[in-house]
Short mmCIF file of C-alpha atoms in Angstrom, two decimals:
data_model
loop_
_atom_site.label_atom_id
_atom_site.label_comp_id
_atom_site.label_asym_id
_atom_site.label_seq_id
_atom_site.Cartn_x
_atom_site.Cartn_y
_atom_site.Cartn_z
CA MET A 1 112.94 113.35 96.74
CA LEU A 2 109.66 111.99 98.09
CA PHE A 3 106.47 114.00 98.10
CA HIS A 4 102.98 113.48 99.49
CA ILE A 5 100.38 114.19 96.83
CA ASN A 6 96.61 113.99 96.88
CA THR A 7 95.23 111.21 94.73
CA ALA A 8 91.91 109.96 93.51
CA SER A 9 90.23 106.88 94.94
CA ALA A 10 91.69 103.48 94.11
CA ALA A 11 89.18 103.09 91.28
CA GLN A 12 90.06 106.50 89.86
CA ALA A 13 93.75 105.78 90.25
CA ALA A 14 93.28 102.62 88.22
CA SER A 15 91.90 104.73 85.37
CA LEU A 16 95.44 105.91 84.72
CA SER A 17 95.76 102.87 82.49
CA ASN A 18 93.44 104.59 80.01
CA GLY A 19 95.57 107.68 79.63
CA SER A 20 95.98 110.52 82.08
CA ALA A 21 94.01 111.44 85.17
CA THR A 22 93.60 114.63 87.13
CA MET A 23 95.07 114.13 90.57
CA CYS A 24 93.93 117.29 92.37
CA ASN A 25 91.52 117.97 95.22
CA GLN A 26 90.98 114.30 96.05
CA SER A 27 91.11 112.58 99.45
CA GLY A 28 93.77 110.15 100.63
CA LYS A 29 97.53 110.41 100.77
CA LEU A 30 99.84 108.58 98.42
CA LEU A 31 103.58 108.51 98.98
CA ALA A 32 105.12 108.83 95.54
CA LEU A 33 108.07 109.85 93.50
CA VAL A 34 107.18 113.02 91.62
CA LEU A 35 108.85 113.18 88.23
CA ILE A 36 109.66 116.38 86.38
CA ILE A 37 108.38 115.25 82.98
CA GLY A 38 104.61 115.02 82.68
CA VAL A 39 103.89 115.32 86.39
CA ALA A 40 101.01 117.41 87.67
CA SER A 41 100.69 119.88 90.43
CA CYS A 42 97.22 120.60 91.84
CA GLU A 43 96.73 123.54 89.50
CA GLY A 44 94.83 121.80 86.73
CA ARG A 45 97.65 119.86 85.11
CA THR A 46 97.45 116.08 84.79
CA VAL A 47 99.52 113.07 85.72
CA GLN A 48 100.26 110.87 82.73
CA LYS A 49 99.95 107.10 82.65
CA ASP A 50 102.48 105.35 84.89
CA LEU A 51 103.39 108.65 86.59
CA PRO A 52 103.85 108.73 89.48
CA ARG A 53 104.34 105.31 91.02
CA PRO A 54 103.19 105.06 94.63
CA ARG A 55 106.11 104.32 96.90
CA LEU A 56 106.85 103.40 100.46
CA ASP A 57 109.81 104.41 102.54
CA GLY A 58 108.71 101.88 105.03
CA ARG A 59 106.83 101.10 108.29
CA ILE A 60 104.86 98.18 109.70
CA VAL A 61 101.06 98.25 109.96
CA GLY A 62 99.05 95.60 111.81
CA GLY A 63 102.07 93.86 113.25
CA GLN A 64 103.61 93.39 116.66
CA GLU A 65 106.76 94.35 118.50
CA THR A 66 109.66 91.97 118.08
CA SER A 67 113.35 91.94 118.99
CA ILE A 68 116.55 91.92 116.99
CA ASP A 69 117.40 88.37 118.09
CA LYS A 70 114.29 87.22 116.17
CA ILE A 71 115.38 89.05 112.97
CA PRO A 72 119.14 89.46 113.47
CA PHE A 73 119.84 90.47 109.86
CA GLN A 74 117.59 93.55 110.11
CA VAL A 75 119.44 96.89 110.14
CA SER A 76 118.45 100.56 110.26
CA LEU A 77 119.83 103.22 107.90
CA GLN A 78 120.37 106.44 109.83
CA ARG A 79 120.98 110.15 109.25
CA GLY A 80 120.69 111.02 112.90
CA TYR A 81 117.31 109.29 112.67
CA HIS A 82 115.96 106.12 111.08
CA PHE A 83 114.97 106.59 107.44
CA CYS A 84 115.15 103.14 105.81
CA GLY A 85 115.73 99.50 106.59
CA GLY A 86 118.15 96.95 105.20
CA SER A 87 119.39 93.38 105.60
CA LEU A 88 122.82 92.01 106.42
CA ILE A 89 123.74 89.54 103.66
CA GLY A 90 127.41 89.01 104.49
CA LYS A 91 130.30 90.42 106.49
CA GLY A 92 130.04 94.20 106.20
CA LEU A 93 127.38 93.98 103.47
CA VAL A 94 123.81 95.32 103.51
CA LEU A 95 121.11 94.88 100.88
CA THR A 96 118.58 97.72 100.76
CA ALA A 97 116.37 99.56 98.27
CA ALA A 98 117.98 101.76 95.62
CA HIS A 99 115.45 104.52 96.29
CA CYS A 100 116.79 104.72 99.85
CA THR A 101 120.17 105.73 98.42
CA GLU A 102 119.10 108.53 96.11
CA GLY A 103 120.82 111.85 96.70
CA SER A 104 124.32 112.70 97.80
CA ALA A 105 123.97 111.95 101.52
CA THR A 106 124.15 108.14 101.40
CA LEU A 107 127.84 107.88 102.18
CA LEU A 108 127.34 110.30 105.07
CA SER A 109 124.69 108.01 106.55
CA LYS A 110 125.34 105.18 108.99
CA VAL A 111 123.90 101.73 109.60
CA ARG A 112 122.70 100.62 113.03
CA ILE A 113 123.27 96.88 113.52
CA GLY A 114 122.14 94.62 116.34
CA ALA A 115 119.49 96.90 117.87
CA THR A 116 115.83 96.36 118.69
CA ARG A 117 115.32 100.13 118.92
CA SER A 118 116.09 102.41 116.01
CA ASP A 119 117.35 105.18 118.30
CA SER A 120 119.74 103.27 120.57
CA GLY A 121 121.69 100.07 121.09
CA GLY A 122 123.77 97.92 118.81
CA VAL A 123 126.54 99.58 116.86
CA LEU A 124 126.54 102.45 114.35
CA VAL A 125 128.74 101.76 111.33
CA LYS A 126 129.87 104.05 108.53
CA ILE A 127 129.10 103.27 104.90
CA LYS A 128 132.23 102.81 102.82
CA LYS A 129 130.84 102.22 99.35
CA LEU A 130 127.51 102.17 97.54
CA HIS A 131 126.51 99.84 94.71
CA ARG A 132 123.17 100.92 93.23
CA HIS A 133 121.75 98.59 90.58
CA PRO A 134 122.72 100.13 87.20
CA LYS A 135 119.24 99.48 85.79
CA TYR A 136 117.40 101.11 88.67
CA SER A 137 114.65 103.41 87.42
CA SER A 138 113.20 106.08 89.68
CA ALA A 139 110.30 106.39 87.23
CA THR A 140 109.15 102.78 87.41
CA ILE A 141 110.93 101.79 90.65
CA ASP A 142 112.25 98.76 88.78
CA TYR A 143 115.53 97.14 89.87
CA ASP A 144 115.10 98.79 93.27
CA PHE A 145 118.25 97.31 94.83
CA ALA A 146 121.42 98.65 96.38
CA VAL A 147 124.30 96.98 98.22
CA LEU A 148 126.18 98.92 100.90
CA GLU A 149 129.75 98.08 101.86
CA LEU A 150 130.38 98.97 105.49
CA ALA A 151 133.49 100.14 107.28
CA ALA A 152 135.10 97.65 109.64
CA TYR A 153 133.48 97.40 113.07
CA ASP A 154 133.85 95.36 116.25
CA GLU A 155 131.35 92.50 115.97
CA ALA A 156 131.88 91.30 119.53
CA ASN A 157 128.65 91.24 121.51
CA VAL A 158 126.64 92.48 118.52
CA THR A 159 123.43 90.55 117.83
CA GLN A 160 123.62 89.87 114.12
CA ALA A 161 123.29 87.18 111.48
CA TYR A 162 123.29 87.09 107.71
CA ALA A 163 120.13 86.52 105.73
CA GLN A 164 120.18 83.59 103.35
CA LEU A 165 119.70 84.46 99.69
CA PRO A 166 117.63 82.52 97.14
CA LYS A 167 119.11 81.10 93.98
CA LEU A 168 118.91 83.05 90.73
CA ASP A 169 115.25 83.17 89.60
CA GLU A 170 114.21 80.73 92.32
CA ASP A 171 110.43 80.76 92.67
CA LEU A 172 108.31 80.94 95.78
CA LYS A 173 104.88 79.34 96.03
CA ASP A 174 101.92 81.71 96.12
CA GLY A 175 100.44 81.93 99.60
CA THR A 176 103.77 81.30 101.35
CA PRO A 177 103.80 83.24 104.66
CA LEU A 178 106.53 85.86 104.75
CA THR A 179 107.66 88.22 107.50
CA VAL A 180 108.24 91.90 106.81
CA SER A 181 109.86 94.00 109.52
CA GLY A 182 111.04 97.50 110.28
CA TRP A 183 110.72 100.68 112.30
CA GLY A 184 108.32 102.50 110.00
CA ASN A 185 104.95 104.17 110.43
CA THR A 186 102.52 102.02 112.39
CA GLN A 187 99.53 104.30 111.58
CA SER A 188 98.62 104.11 115.27
CA ASN A 189 99.30 106.72 117.94
CA ALA A 190 99.26 103.92 120.51
CA GLU A 191 102.11 102.04 118.85
CA THR A 192 105.67 103.35 118.75
CA SER A 193 107.78 102.98 115.63
CA ASP A 194 111.03 103.21 117.61
CA VAL A 195 110.84 99.52 118.48
CA LEU A 196 111.31 96.90 115.77
CA ARG A 197 108.01 95.47 114.56
CA SER A 198 107.09 92.62 112.23
CA VAL A 199 104.04 91.24 110.48
CA VAL A 200 103.36 88.07 108.50
CA VAL A 201 101.79 88.42 105.05
CA PRO A 202 101.24 85.81 102.29
CA LYS A 203 102.88 85.98 98.88
CA VAL A 204 100.45 87.14 96.19
CA SER A 205 100.54 85.81 92.62
CA HIS A 206 102.12 87.94 89.92
CA ALA A 207 98.86 87.98 87.95
CA GLU A 208 96.83 89.14 90.95
CA CYS A 209 99.32 91.88 91.75
CA LEU A 210 99.43 93.05 88.14
CA LYS A 211 95.65 93.29 88.16
CA ALA A 212 95.72 95.41 91.32
CA TYR A 213 98.38 97.80 90.09
CA GLY A 214 97.65 97.90 86.36
CA GLY A 215 96.75 101.57 86.60
CA PHE A 216 100.15 102.44 88.02
CA GLY A 217 102.25 100.62 85.43
CA ASP A 218 103.76 97.19 85.05
CA ILE A 219 104.62 94.77 87.84
CA THR A 220 107.92 93.54 86.45
CA GLU A 221 109.79 90.29 86.96
CA ARG A 222 111.96 92.16 89.48
CA MET A 223 108.95 92.65 91.75
CA LEU A 224 107.20 90.38 94.23
CA CYS A 225 103.91 91.11 96.01
CA ALA A 226 102.66 90.11 99.44
CA GLY A 227 99.63 91.07 101.49
CA LEU A 228 96.15 90.15 102.62
CA PRO A 229 93.14 90.78 100.33
CA GLU A 230 91.36 92.51 103.20
CA GLY A 231 94.40 94.66 103.99
CA GLY A 232 95.27 95.60 107.54
CA LYS A 233 98.82 94.22 107.52
CA ASP A 234 101.66 95.73 105.49
CA ALA A 235 104.85 97.72 105.37
CA CYS A 236 104.45 101.51 105.33
CA GLN A 237 106.47 104.75 105.36
CA GLY A 238 109.86 104.14 106.97
CA ASP A 239 110.22 100.42 106.19
CA SER A 240 111.69 100.77 102.69
CA GLY A 241 114.77 98.69 102.07
CA GLY A 242 113.88 96.27 104.86
CA PRO A 243 113.50 92.50 104.60
CA LEU A 244 110.67 90.26 103.43
CA ALA A 245 111.82 86.85 104.60
CA SER A 246 110.54 83.30 104.97
CA ALA A 247 110.64 81.36 108.23
CA ASP A 248 114.02 79.82 107.40
CA GLY A 249 115.65 83.26 107.13
CA THR A 250 115.74 83.42 103.33
CA LEU A 251 115.48 86.99 102.03
CA TRP A 252 112.93 86.98 99.19
CA GLY A 253 112.09 90.65 98.99
CA VAL A 254 113.16 94.20 99.76
CA VAL A 255 110.44 96.67 100.83
CA SER A 256 109.90 98.91 97.81
CA TRP A 257 106.51 100.51 97.05
CA GLY A 258 102.73 100.25 97.20
CA TYR A 259 99.44 102.14 97.18
CA GLY A 260 98.90 103.50 100.68
CA CYS A 261 99.61 101.20 103.60
CA ALA A 262 97.65 98.01 104.29
CA ARG A 263 94.82 98.99 101.93
CA PRO A 264 92.42 96.23 100.85
CA ASN A 265 93.21 94.73 97.42
CA TYR A 266 96.59 96.51 97.20
CA PRO A 267 99.39 94.20 98.37
CA GLY A 268 102.79 95.59 99.18
CA VAL A 269 105.30 95.49 96.31
CA TYR A 270 108.81 94.23 97.07
CA SER A 271 111.94 94.00 94.98
CA ARG A 272 112.42 90.30 94.17
CA VAL A 273 115.88 89.27 95.34
CA ALA A 274 116.04 86.08 93.23
CA ALA A 275 115.75 88.18 90.06
CA VAL A 276 119.10 89.91 90.66
CA ARG A 277 120.99 87.20 92.51
CA ASP A 278 123.77 87.31 89.90
CA TRP A 279 124.19 91.08 90.26
CA ILE A 280 124.33 90.81 94.06
CA GLU A 281 127.11 88.25 93.77
CA SER A 282 128.99 90.35 91.23
CA VAL A 283 129.22 93.37 93.54
CA SER A 284 129.43 91.64 96.92
CA GLY A 285 130.95 88.23 96.36
CA VAL A 286 128.03 86.71 98.26
#
């Protein structure tokens, strides 16, 4: 379950690396996974180091409207409403974030394919089987990957394509422009989140990302960061599970977590697809 909790400023949040920090009566919202062990409420208790990790469930900030023919592998996970994104990686196969599949309702959800709007168009398909990465940790949000097997559906007249996948542990040059997309929170009343949006952000070095998020715990080899130093462009609530892709359609990342949305000096954190390429193949054949 996701909770909104009040947090300290970014500088105070970083002090978590020195032990524990009181997280009550501070300004700013942080979307996070609240853990039972060692987690504070705002009644004087404290949040221990590495708890909780800030997390997105995805939306695009600072981007522009786009259409499904521009990102034909983008899909929407639905429970009567859009709640997460995903990417088609093969026939009847979707790669998304493991944290999007927590709880017992995943197999009751559906996937909307081939639609520019999250609330209409394309085709709604049932989920047949869920493969959540066996090493996924809700505490650290490491190995935040899941593969969904879909029920058969009529692909005629459906706008779709499969994202290309990188090779196992294939690297990507720092600064490479990448496109993140979804139907998440735009943080603007003038911009609807019902229409697919996208934004281009550069890949950030592992060292730089680790420095930014040191107070929240480790940036592991299964994570990739992207964003502008000045902020302003990012994924946000509602985009989780969606694609971070290069111009050639290669899927490098899955929207996973981050501190706030589009904050300066806090790039978005994505699950690095190349790190688990072997696992993806083992469960999907792709």
